[in-house]
Coordinates of C-alpha atoms in Angstrom, one line a residue:
Chain A
M165 CA 0.0 0.0 0.0
A166 CA 1.3 3.4 -1.0
K167 CA 2.6 5.7 1.8
K168 CA 0.5 8.8 2.3
I169 CA 2.0 12.2 2.2
L170 CA 0.3 15.4 3.2
L171 CA 1.7 18.4 1.4
I172 CA 0.9 21.7 3.0
E173 CA 2.1 24.5 0.7
D174 CA 0.4 27.7 -0.4
E175 CA 2.5 28.3 -3.5
E176 CA 0.7 26.6 -6.3
V177 CA 3.7 26.1 -8.7
L178 CA 5.8 24.5 -5.9
S179 CA 2.9 22.4 -4.7
N180 CA 2.1 21.1 -8.2
L181 CA 5.7 20.3 -9.0
L182 CA 6.3 18.5 -5.8
N183 CA 3.0 16.7 -6.0
R184 CA 3.9 15.4 -9.4
K185 CA 7.3 14.2 -8.4
L186 CA 6.0 12.5 -5.3
E187 CA 3.2 10.7 -7.2
E188 CA 5.7 9.6 -9.8
S189 CA 7.7 8.1 -7.0
G190 CA 4.7 6.1 -5.9
Y191 CA 3.3 8.1 -3.0
E192 CA -0.3 9.0 -2.3
V193 CA -0.3 12.8 -2.0
T194 CA -3.0 15.0 -0.4
V195 CA -2.5 18.7 -0.9
A196 CA -3.5 21.5 1.5
F197 CA -3.0 25.2 0.7
D198 CA -2.8 26.6 4.2
G199 CA -2.1 25.5 7.7
E200 CA -5.7 25.3 8.8
E201 CA -6.7 23.1 6.0
G202 CA -3.6 20.9 6.6
L203 CA -4.4 20.4 10.2
A204 CA -8.0 19.5 9.4
I205 CA -7.0 17.0 6.9
M206 CA -4.4 15.2 9.1
K207 CA -6.9 15.0 11.9
K208 CA -9.3 13.2 9.6
Q209 CA -6.8 11.0 7.9
K210 CA -3.4 10.6 9.5
P211 CA -0.6 10.7 6.9
D212 CA 2.7 8.9 7.0
L213 CA 4.7 12.1 6.5
I214 CA 4.0 15.8 6.2
L215 CA 5.8 18.3 4.1
L216 CA 5.2 21.6 5.7
D217 CA 5.7 25.2 4.6
I218 CA 6.2 27.9 7.2
V219 CA 4.8 31.2 5.9
M220 CA 1.2 30.5 4.9
P221 CA -2.1 32.3 5.1
K222 CA -4.6 31.5 7.9
M223 CA -2.2 29.4 9.9
G224 CA 1.6 29.3 9.6
G225 CA 3.8 26.2 9.9
F226 CA 4.8 26.8 13.5
E227 CA 1.3 27.0 14.7
V228 CA 0.5 23.8 12.8
M229 CA 3.4 22.0 14.5
E230 CA 2.5 23.3 18.0
N231 CA -1.1 22.2 17.3
M232 CA 0.1 18.8 16.3
N233 CA 2.1 18.4 19.5
R234 CA -1.0 19.1 21.5
T235 CA -3.0 16.6 19.6
P236 CA -2.7 12.9 20.7
G237 CA -1.5 10.8 17.9
L238 CA -0.3 13.7 15.8
E239 CA 2.8 14.5 17.9
L240 CA 5.9 15.2 15.8
K241 CA 7.7 12.4 17.7
Q242 CA 5.4 9.9 15.9
L243 CA 4.5 11.7 12.7
P244 CA 7.5 12.8 10.7
V245 CA 7.5 16.3 9.4
I246 CA 9.9 17.9 6.9
V247 CA 9.8 21.6 6.8
V248 CA 10.2 23.1 3.3
S249 CA 10.5 26.8 3.7
N250 CA 11.7 29.9 1.9
S251 CA 13.1 31.3 5.0
G252 CA 15.8 29.5 7.0
Q253 CA 17.1 31.7 9.7
P254 CA 19.0 29.7 12.4
V255 CA 16.5 30.7 15.1
E256 CA 13.7 29.3 13.0
I257 CA 15.5 26.1 12.3
D258 CA 16.3 25.6 15.9
R259 CA 12.7 26.3 17.0
A260 CA 11.4 23.8 14.4
L261 CA 14.0 21.2 15.5
E262 CA 13.0 21.7 19.1
L263 CA 9.4 21.0 18.1
G264 CA 10.5 17.7 16.7
I265 CA 10.8 18.0 12.9
R266 CA 12.9 15.5 10.9
D267 CA 14.5 18.0 8.5
Y268 CA 14.4 21.6 7.5
L269 CA 14.9 22.3 3.8
I270 CA 15.3 25.8 2.3
K271 CA 13.5 26.0 -1.0
T272 CA 16.2 27.9 -2.8
Q273 CA 18.8 25.4 -1.7
F274 CA 16.9 22.3 -2.8
D275 CA 15.2 21.3 -5.9
P276 CA 12.1 19.0 -6.1
Q277 CA 14.1 15.9 -6.7
E278 CA 16.2 16.5 -3.6
V279 CA 13.1 16.9 -1.5
V280 CA 11.7 13.7 -2.8
D281 CA 15.1 12.0 -2.0
K282 CA 14.7 13.2 1.6
V283 CA 11.2 11.8 1.8
K284 CA 12.4 8.5 0.5
K285 CA 15.1 8.4 3.1
I286 CA 12.5 8.7 5.9
L287 CA 9.8 6.5 4.4
G288 CA 11.9 4.1 2.7
Chain B
M570 CA 104.7 175.3 111.1
P571 CA 106.9 176.1 113.8
E572 CA 106.3 172.8 115.0
M573 CA 107.4 171.6 111.7
S574 CA 110.4 173.7 111.8
N575 CA 110.8 172.7 115.1
K576 CA 110.5 169.3 114.1
K577 CA 112.8 170.0 111.2
K578 CA 115.0 171.5 113.5
Q579 CA 114.6 168.6 115.7
F580 CA 116.0 166.3 112.8
N581 CA 119.4 165.7 113.2
E582 CA 121.9 164.3 110.9
K583 CA 121.3 161.0 112.0
D584 CA 117.7 161.2 111.5
Y585 CA 118.3 162.4 108.0
E586 CA 120.4 159.7 107.2
I587 CA 118.0 157.3 108.5
L588 CA 115.4 159.0 106.4
L589 CA 117.5 158.8 103.4
A590 CA 118.2 155.3 104.0
E591 CA 114.4 154.8 104.5
M592 CA 113.9 156.6 101.3
D593 CA 116.3 154.5 99.5
K594 CA 114.7 151.5 100.9
T595 CA 111.4 152.7 99.7
A596 CA 112.7 153.7 96.4
K597 CA 114.3 150.3 96.0
L598 CA 111.1 148.8 97.0
L599 CA 109.3 150.9 94.5
V600 CA 111.7 150.0 91.8
R601 CA 111.5 146.4 92.8
R602 CA 107.8 146.7 92.9
D603 CA 108.0 148.2 89.5
L604 CA 110.2 145.6 88.4
E605 CA 108.0 143.0 89.9
L606 CA 105.0 144.7 88.3
N607 CA 106.8 144.7 85.0
R608 CA 107.5 141.0 85.5
V609 CA 104.0 140.3 86.5
N610 CA 102.9 142.4 83.6
A611 CA 105.2 140.5 81.3
E612 CA 104.0 137.3 82.8
L613 CA 100.4 138.4 82.3
D614 CA 101.3 139.4 78.8
K615 CA 102.7 136.0 78.3
K616 CA 99.6 134.5 79.9
I617 CA 97.4 136.6 77.7
Y618 CA 99.4 135.6 74.7
Q619 CA 99.1 132.1 75.7
L620 CA 95.5 132.5 76.3
K621 CA 95.2 134.0 73.0
E622 CA 97.1 131.2 71.5
D623 CA 95.0 128.8 73.3
E624 CA 92.0 130.6 72.1
N625 CA 93.3 130.4 68.6
K626 CA 94.0 126.8 69.1
L627 CA 90.6 126.2 70.4
K628 CA 89.2 128.2 67.6
E629 CA 91.2 126.0 65.2
M630 CA 90.1 122.9 66.9
N631 CA 86.6 124.2 66.9
D632 CA 86.8 124.8 63.2
V633 CA 88.1 121.3 62.6
L634 CA 85.5 120.0 64.8
E635 CA 83.0 122.1 63.0
I636 CA 84.2 120.8 59.7
R637 CA 84.2 117.3 61.0
L638 CA 80.8 117.7 62.4
Q639 CA 79.6 119.1 59.2
A640 CA 81.2 116.2 57.4
K641 CA 79.7 113.7 59.8
T642 CA 76.4 115.4 59.6
R643 CA 76.6 115.2 55.8
E644 CA 77.7 111.7 56.1
L645 CA 74.9 110.9 58.5
R646 CA 72.5 112.7 56.3
E647 CA 73.7 110.8 53.3
N648 CA 73.6 107.6 55.3
L649 CA 70.2 108.5 56.4
S650 CA 68.9 109.2 52.9
S651 CA 70.5 106.0 51.7
L652 CA 68.9 104.2 54.6
D653 CA 65.7 105.9 53.7
H654 CA 66.2 104.7 50.2
Q655 CA 67.0 101.2 51.3
I656 CA 64.0 101.1 53.5
G657 CA 61.9 102.4 50.7
E658 CA 63.3 99.8 48.5
R659 CA 62.8 97.1 51.1
T660 CA 59.3 98.3 51.7
R661 CA 58.6 98.3 48.0
K662 CA 60.0 94.8 47.7
L663 CA 58.0 93.7 50.6
E664 CA 55.0 95.3 49.0
N665 CA 55.7 93.5 45.8
S666 CA 56.2 90.2 47.7
K667 CA 53.0 90.8 49.5
V668 CA 51.2 91.5 46.2
A669 CA 52.8 88.4 44.7
L670 CA 51.8 86.4 47.7
M671 CA 48.3 87.8 47.5
N672 CA 48.2 86.9 43.9
I673 CA 49.4 83.4 44.6
L674 CA 46.8 83.1 47.3
E675 CA 44.2 84.4 45.0
D676 CA 45.4 82.0 42.3
F677 CA 45.2 79.2 44.9
R678 CA 41.7 80.3 45.8
K679 CA 40.7 80.4 42.2
Q680 CA 42.3 77.1 41.5
K681 CA 40.6 75.6 44.5
I682 CA 37.3 77.0 43.3
L683 CA 38.1 75.7 39.8
T684 CA 39.0 72.3 41.2
E685 CA 35.9 72.2 43.2
E686 CA 33.8 73.3 40.3
E687 CA 35.6 70.7 38.1
Q688 CA 34.8 68.1 40.7
K689 CA 31.2 69.2 40.8
K690 CA 31.1 69.2 37.1
N691 CA 32.5 65.7 36.9
L692 CA 30.0 64.5 39.5
A693 CA 27.3 66.3 37.6
I694 CA 28.4 64.5 34.4
I695 CA 28.4 61.2 36.2
N696 CA 25.1 62.0 37.8
N697 CA 23.4 63.1 34.6
F698 CA 25.1 60.6 32.3
P699 CA 22.5 59.1 29.9
D700 CA 23.7 55.6 30.9
G701 CA 23.4 54.2 34.3
L702 CA 26.7 54.3 36.2
L703 CA 27.6 52.5 39.4
I704 CA 31.1 53.0 40.8
F705 CA 32.6 50.4 43.1
D706 CA 35.8 50.8 45.1
N707 CA 38.5 48.2 45.5
E708 CA 36.7 46.5 48.2
N709 CA 33.7 46.0 45.8
R710 CA 31.6 48.4 47.8
L711 CA 29.4 50.9 46.0
S712 CA 30.5 54.5 46.3
I713 CA 28.6 56.3 43.6
I714 CA 25.3 55.6 41.9
N715 CA 23.9 58.1 39.3
I716 CA 20.3 59.1 38.5
K717 CA 19.9 56.7 35.5
A718 CA 21.2 53.7 37.4
K719 CA 18.7 54.5 40.2
E720 CA 15.9 54.9 37.6
Y721 CA 16.8 51.6 35.9
L722 CA 17.0 49.7 39.1
G723 CA 13.9 51.3 40.6
I724 CA 15.8 52.8 43.6
S725 CA 14.1 55.8 45.2
Q726 CA 15.4 55.9 48.8
M727 CA 19.0 56.7 47.9
D728 CA 19.0 60.4 47.6
Y729 CA 22.7 61.0 47.4
L730 CA 25.2 60.5 44.7
Y731 CA 27.9 59.7 47.1
H732 CA 27.8 56.9 49.6
E733 CA 30.0 55.8 52.4
S734 CA 31.0 52.5 50.9
L735 CA 27.8 50.5 50.6
S736 CA 27.4 46.8 50.3
A737 CA 25.1 46.5 47.3
E738 CA 24.3 42.8 47.8
N739 CA 22.0 43.6 50.7
I740 CA 19.7 45.9 48.8
P741 CA 16.8 44.1 47.2
E742 CA 16.7 46.4 44.1
F743 CA 20.2 45.3 43.2
K744 CA 19.3 41.6 43.2
N745 CA 19.0 41.2 39.4
L746 CA 22.1 43.2 38.7
M747 CA 24.2 41.4 41.3
G748 CA 23.0 38.1 39.7
I749 CA 25.0 39.2 36.6
I750 CA 28.0 41.0 38.1
G751 CA 28.3 38.9 41.3
K752 CA 29.6 40.0 44.7
D753 CA 33.1 40.4 43.4
I754 CA 32.0 42.6 40.5
K755 CA 33.4 40.3 37.8
N756 CA 34.1 41.7 34.4
V757 CA 31.1 41.2 32.1
Y758 CA 30.7 42.7 28.7
K759 CA 27.3 43.7 27.2
Q760 CA 25.2 41.2 29.2
E761 CA 21.5 41.6 28.8
L762 CA 19.4 42.3 31.8
V763 CA 15.7 42.2 31.2
I764 CA 14.1 44.5 33.8
G765 CA 10.7 44.6 32.3
P766 CA 8.9 44.3 29.0
E767 CA 9.7 47.9 28.3
L768 CA 13.2 48.0 29.7
I769 CA 16.1 45.9 28.5
I770 CA 19.5 46.9 29.9
E771 CA 23.0 45.9 28.7
V772 CA 25.4 45.5 31.6
S773 CA 29.2 46.0 31.2
V774 CA 31.8 46.1 33.9
Q775 CA 35.0 48.1 33.4
E776 CA 38.0 48.4 35.7
Y777 CA 39.2 51.9 36.1
S778 CA 42.9 52.6 36.8
E779 CA 45.5 55.2 36.0
K780 CA 49.2 54.4 35.5
G781 CA 48.8 51.0 36.9
I782 CA 46.9 52.0 40.1
K783 CA 43.5 50.3 40.3
Y784 CA 40.8 52.5 41.8
G785 CA 37.9 50.1 41.4
K786 CA 35.3 49.2 38.9
F787 CA 32.4 50.9 37.3
V788 CA 29.3 49.2 36.0
I789 CA 27.6 50.7 33.0
L790 CA 23.9 50.1 32.4
H791 CA 22.9 50.9 28.8
D792 CA 19.3 51.0 27.7
I793 CA 19.0 48.8 24.6
T794 CA 15.2 48.5 24.6
R795 CA 14.9 50.5 21.5
E796 CA 17.7 48.7 19.8
K797 CA 16.1 45.4 20.7
K798 CA 12.8 46.6 19.1
V799 CA 14.6 47.9 16.0
Q800 CA 16.5 44.7 15.8
S801 CA 13.4 42.6 15.9
L802 CA 11.7 44.9 13.4
K803 CA 14.6 44.6 11.1
S804 CA 14.8 40.9 11.6
E805 CA 11.1 40.7 10.8
F806 CA 11.6 42.9 7.8
V807 CA 14.5 40.8 6.5
S808 CA 12.5 37.7 7.0
I809 CA 9.6 39.1 5.1
A810 CA 11.7 40.6 2.3
A811 CA 13.7 37.4 2.0
H812 CA 10.5 35.4 1.8
Q813 CA 9.0 37.7 -0.8
L814 CA 12.2 37.6 -2.9
R815 CA 12.8 33.9 -2.4
T816 CA 9.3 32.8 -3.2
P817 CA 9.4 33.6 -6.9
L818 CA 13.1 32.6 -7.0
S819 CA 12.3 29.2 -5.6
A820 CA 9.3 28.8 -8.0
I821 CA 11.6 29.5 -10.9
K822 CA 14.3 27.2 -9.6
W823 CA 11.9 24.3 -9.1
T824 CA 10.3 24.8 -12.5
L825 CA 13.6 25.0 -14.3
T826 CA 15.1 22.0 -12.5
S827 CA 12.0 20.0 -13.2
L828 CA 12.2 21.0 -16.9
L829 CA 15.9 20.2 -17.0
D830 CA 15.3 16.9 -15.3
G831 CA 12.9 16.0 -18.1
D832 CA 9.8 15.9 -15.9
F833 CA 7.8 17.5 -18.7
G834 CA 9.3 15.5 -21.5
K835 CA 12.8 15.3 -23.1
L836 CA 14.3 18.6 -24.1
N837 CA 16.3 19.2 -27.2
D838 CA 19.9 20.5 -26.9
E839 CA 19.0 24.1 -27.6
Q840 CA 16.3 24.1 -24.9
M841 CA 18.7 22.4 -22.5
K842 CA 21.3 25.0 -23.2
Y843 CA 19.1 28.1 -22.7
L844 CA 17.2 26.6 -19.7
G845 CA 20.6 25.7 -18.2
K846 CA 21.8 29.2 -18.5
T847 CA 18.6 30.6 -17.1
N848 CA 19.0 28.3 -14.2
L849 CA 22.5 29.5 -13.5
S850 CA 21.3 33.2 -13.7
N851 CA 18.6 32.3 -11.2
E852 CA 21.1 30.7 -8.9
R853 CA 23.1 33.9 -9.0
M854 CA 20.0 35.8 -8.0
I855 CA 19.5 33.4 -5.1
N856 CA 23.1 33.9 -4.0
L857 CA 22.6 37.7 -4.1
V858 CA 19.5 37.5 -1.9
D859 CA 21.4 35.1 0.4
D860 CA 24.3 37.6 0.6
L861 CA 22.0 40.4 1.5
L862 CA 20.4 38.3 4.1
N863 CA 23.9 37.4 5.5
L864 CA 24.9 41.1 5.5
S865 CA 21.8 42.1 7.4
R866 CA 22.5 39.3 9.9
I867 CA 26.1 40.4 10.3
E868 CA 24.9 43.9 10.9
E869 CA 22.4 42.7 13.5
G870 CA 25.3 41.0 15.2
R871 CA 23.7 37.6 15.3
Y872 CA 25.5 35.9 12.4
I873 CA 27.6 33.3 14.1
Y874 CA 24.9 31.2 15.6
R875 CA 25.7 27.6 16.1
T876 CA 29.2 26.3 16.8
T877 CA 30.1 22.6 16.6
V878 CA 33.3 20.6 16.4
A879 CA 34.0 20.3 12.7
S880 CA 36.5 18.8 10.3
M881 CA 38.1 21.2 7.8
E882 CA 38.5 18.3 5.4
N883 CA 34.7 17.8 5.3
I884 CA 34.1 21.5 5.0
I885 CA 36.5 21.8 2.0
N886 CA 35.0 18.7 0.3
A887 CA 31.4 19.9 0.7
A888 CA 32.4 23.4 -0.6
I889 CA 34.1 21.8 -3.6
K890 CA 31.1 19.7 -4.3
S891 CA 28.8 22.7 -4.4
T892 CA 31.0 24.5 -6.9
E893 CA 31.7 21.4 -9.1
L894 CA 29.3 22.5 -11.8
K895 CA 30.9 25.9 -12.2
A896 CA 34.4 24.4 -12.3
K897 CA 33.4 21.9 -14.9
E898 CA 31.8 24.6 -17.0
K899 CA 35.0 26.6 -17.2
N900 CA 37.1 23.5 -17.3
I901 CA 39.1 24.4 -14.2
K902 CA 40.9 21.8 -12.3
I903 CA 40.7 22.0 -8.5
S904 CA 43.5 20.3 -6.6
V905 CA 43.5 19.8 -2.8
K906 CA 46.4 19.2 -0.5
L907 CA 45.7 18.8 3.2
D908 CA 48.0 18.1 6.1
K909 CA 47.4 14.7 7.5
N910 CA 47.1 15.8 11.1
L911 CA 44.5 18.6 10.6
P912 CA 42.9 19.2 14.0
D913 CA 39.2 19.6 14.4
I914 CA 38.0 23.1 14.9
V915 CA 35.1 24.6 16.9
V916 CA 33.2 26.7 14.4
D917 CA 29.9 27.7 12.9
E918 CA 30.3 25.0 10.2
E919 CA 27.8 26.4 7.8
K920 CA 29.5 29.8 7.9
I921 CA 33.0 28.4 7.4
K922 CA 31.7 26.4 4.6
L923 CA 30.3 29.6 3.1
V924 CA 33.7 31.2 3.3
V925 CA 35.5 28.3 1.6
Q926 CA 32.8 28.2 -1.0
N927 CA 33.0 31.9 -1.6
L928 CA 36.7 31.7 -2.0
I929 CA 36.5 28.8 -4.4
E930 CA 33.8 30.5 -6.4
N931 CA 35.9 33.6 -6.7
A932 CA 38.9 31.6 -7.8
I933 CA 36.8 30.0 -10.5
N934 CA 34.9 33.1 -11.5
Y935 CA 38.0 35.2 -12.0
S936 CA 40.1 32.6 -13.7
Q937 CA 40.4 32.0 -17.4
K938 CA 39.0 28.8 -18.9
K939 CA 41.3 25.8 -18.3
G940 CA 42.9 27.5 -15.3
S941 CA 43.9 25.8 -12.1
V942 CA 42.9 26.2 -8.5
N943 CA 45.0 24.8 -5.6
I944 CA 43.7 24.4 -2.2
T945 CA 45.8 23.7 0.9
A946 CA 45.1 23.4 4.6
K947 CA 47.9 23.3 7.1
N948 CA 48.3 22.8 10.8
D949 CA 50.4 25.6 12.3
A950 CA 51.1 23.7 15.5
D951 CA 53.2 26.6 17.0
K952 CA 50.5 29.2 16.7
R953 CA 47.8 26.5 17.2
E954 CA 46.1 27.7 14.1
L955 CA 44.6 26.0 11.1
V956 CA 45.7 27.8 7.9
F957 CA 43.6 27.5 4.7
S958 CA 44.9 28.8 1.4
I959 CA 43.5 28.9 -2.1
K960 CA 45.6 29.8 -5.1
D961 CA 44.2 30.7 -8.5
S962 CA 45.6 31.5 -11.9
G963 CA 43.1 34.4 -12.4
I964 CA 43.0 38.1 -13.2
G965 CA 44.5 39.2 -9.9
I966 CA 43.9 42.3 -7.9
P967 CA 45.0 45.8 -9.1
E968 CA 47.5 47.2 -6.6
E969 CA 45.6 50.4 -6.0
Q970 CA 42.4 48.5 -5.1
K971 CA 43.9 46.1 -2.7
S972 CA 43.1 48.0 0.4
R973 CA 39.4 48.0 -0.4
I974 CA 39.0 44.4 -1.4
F975 CA 37.3 43.4 1.9
S976 CA 35.0 46.4 1.9
K977 CA 31.2 46.1 1.7
F978 CA 29.9 46.2 -1.9
F979 CA 33.4 46.8 -3.3
R980 CA 34.4 45.0 -6.5
A981 CA 37.7 45.6 -8.2
E982 CA 37.5 47.1 -11.7
N983 CA 38.9 44.2 -13.5
A984 CA 36.6 41.9 -11.6
V985 CA 33.5 43.9 -12.8
R986 CA 34.8 43.6 -16.3
A987 CA 35.4 39.9 -16.1
E988 CA 32.2 39.0 -14.3
T989 CA 29.3 41.4 -14.4
V990 CA 27.3 39.7 -11.7
G991 CA 28.5 39.9 -8.1
S992 CA 27.2 41.6 -5.0
G993 CA 30.6 42.8 -3.7
L994 CA 29.7 41.2 -0.4
G995 CA 31.4 37.9 -0.6
L996 CA 34.8 38.9 0.8
F997 CA 33.2 41.3 3.3
I998 CA 31.1 38.4 4.6
D999 CA 34.1 36.1 4.7
K1000 CA 36.2 38.6 6.7
N1001 CA 33.4 39.0 9.2
I1002 CA 33.0 35.3 9.6
I1003 CA 36.7 34.6 10.0
E1004 CA 37.2 37.5 12.4
A1005 CA 34.2 36.3 14.5
H1006 CA 36.1 33.1 14.9
K1007 CA 39.1 35.1 16.1
G1008 CA 40.9 34.3 12.9
R1009 CA 42.5 36.4 10.2
I1010 CA 42.0 36.6 6.4
W1011 CA 44.5 38.0 3.9
F1012 CA 45.7 37.7 0.3
E1013 CA 48.7 38.1 -2.0
S1014 CA 48.2 39.0 -5.6
S1015 CA 49.5 40.9 -8.5
L1016 CA 47.6 41.9 -11.6
N1017 CA 47.0 39.1 -14.1
K1018 CA 49.1 36.7 -12.1
G1019 CA 46.4 35.2 -9.9
A1020 CA 45.8 35.5 -6.2
I1021 CA 46.3 33.5 -3.1
F1022 CA 43.7 34.0 -0.4
S1023 CA 44.3 32.6 3.0
F1024 CA 42.7 32.5 6.4
C1025 CA 43.6 31.0 9.7
I1026 CA 41.4 29.9 12.6
P1027 CA 42.7 29.2 16.1
Y1028 CA 41.7 25.8 17.3
D1029 CA 42.0 26.3 21.0
K1030 CA 38.6 27.3 22.1
K1031 CA 39.1 27.9 25.8
D1032 CA 38.3 31.6 25.6
E1033 CA 34.7 32.1 26.8
Q1034 CA 34.2 35.1 24.6
F1035 CA 35.3 33.3 21.5
F1036 CA 32.5 34.7 19.4
D1037 CA 32.0 37.9 21.3
K1038 CA 31.7 40.0 18.1
F1039 CA 28.6 38.2 17.1

């Protein structure tokens, strides 16, 4: 059975490109365009991995992660999260690592293929 | 008569003779008396003469005496006037001395007033200084506390500037401050003390001494509330700006790389070539934005962030890997020679990697095609430093522009001609990173004969304030 990935990303181009790559690699992808939507989806149907943007409308990535850690079953310890963000200031990276993320990727430093490779490393 | 005659007649011869004899006797006597008188007279004359003589002598003597007296008087008078003169002179001199003394006394008085005024002024300066100041003596007892310090620490009961050596540790208002500086007023530098949401203080301790004599320490309390606010606003702005700039850049990058990967079908050679070039231009834009971000972080003083034990070999290899494409494109050969006993260094690994990467990129960018780049890393065991060097066969640096090569936004003329794109921030950032690690960066170069850039980083990291600049 295909592993389920929840992609929370407000930028349509990036979302589409990544979605396409992940599906090609055999994953089942659900897409959310903001944090609120993402949180609602993962509560209904728990994914195997989450790709999470930080700066988004309605609810940002950090709020999503804090929410997850407060929700039994969705804690970052259990549910692997890879942050894919445009901004990558050390304070932000540290804060995200403290919350329990698996990896922090800065969009300008990685291309879609490298993101998919990171996902593969975690999900096998 | 008859009697007479009688008498006469009575005189006899004998009587006559007697008379005569008597008469003779009397005459003799008279003569004698006369003679005697004459003698006496002569004697008297003589006496008179003598007297006269004596008188003359006396007169003469008197004259001499008179003359002498006059001379003496003159002399005396002269002496007197000279004395008068001398006394006058003395008096004048004394007067002068007195005036001089009075002047000196006056000067002293003025000096004293000036000194007192100066002291008052100094105290007023201390008291009204815009930073909080606390002055401790050699026994670590508080002697002076100014208005701002009292205000910052919320002290109202201490009315006076001066205090008879006060033990600060017993005063509750000092508790937070003493938590930073300790009982023994240890040297701290720019330590933050959060007093409230609207008051953040930076605490520094400075010893004060003159010509080797220590007088004590003063504690400076500097209000950085505003700076902190500006800093966070700037940080916020940079974060937003970077996000805004990076969003389209990452969309372009992802689209281009997907296209180049053949995700949307195989591309022909021409498409590959142009999309490849576009991708490289986009990468440059990404680097420019990153440089600006780095610059703003350097200026905010929070650039060196996370230090770990790192291997220089790994850093060099990672940096070479990220520049591989560029080197390949220009057909430049990169050779690496490392000492076998390279020690590990405690650094912000990402930042040191950025320095090495910058230097390699510069070496490639400013070299002709088919050039060569040689990298070495050595262990200077004497200085306990790790020395990195990179030598290129590029355009070199013009002599007159060497002094500005590490300046912000500066690019040498020949560099601008050789490579139009460049922020002029790379070496500025490199220098800041290396110096934040207590290292040095330098170069040797002559025009058209390439350049050697080197940096060294000390690998003993005992110093607590190792990264104090950032």
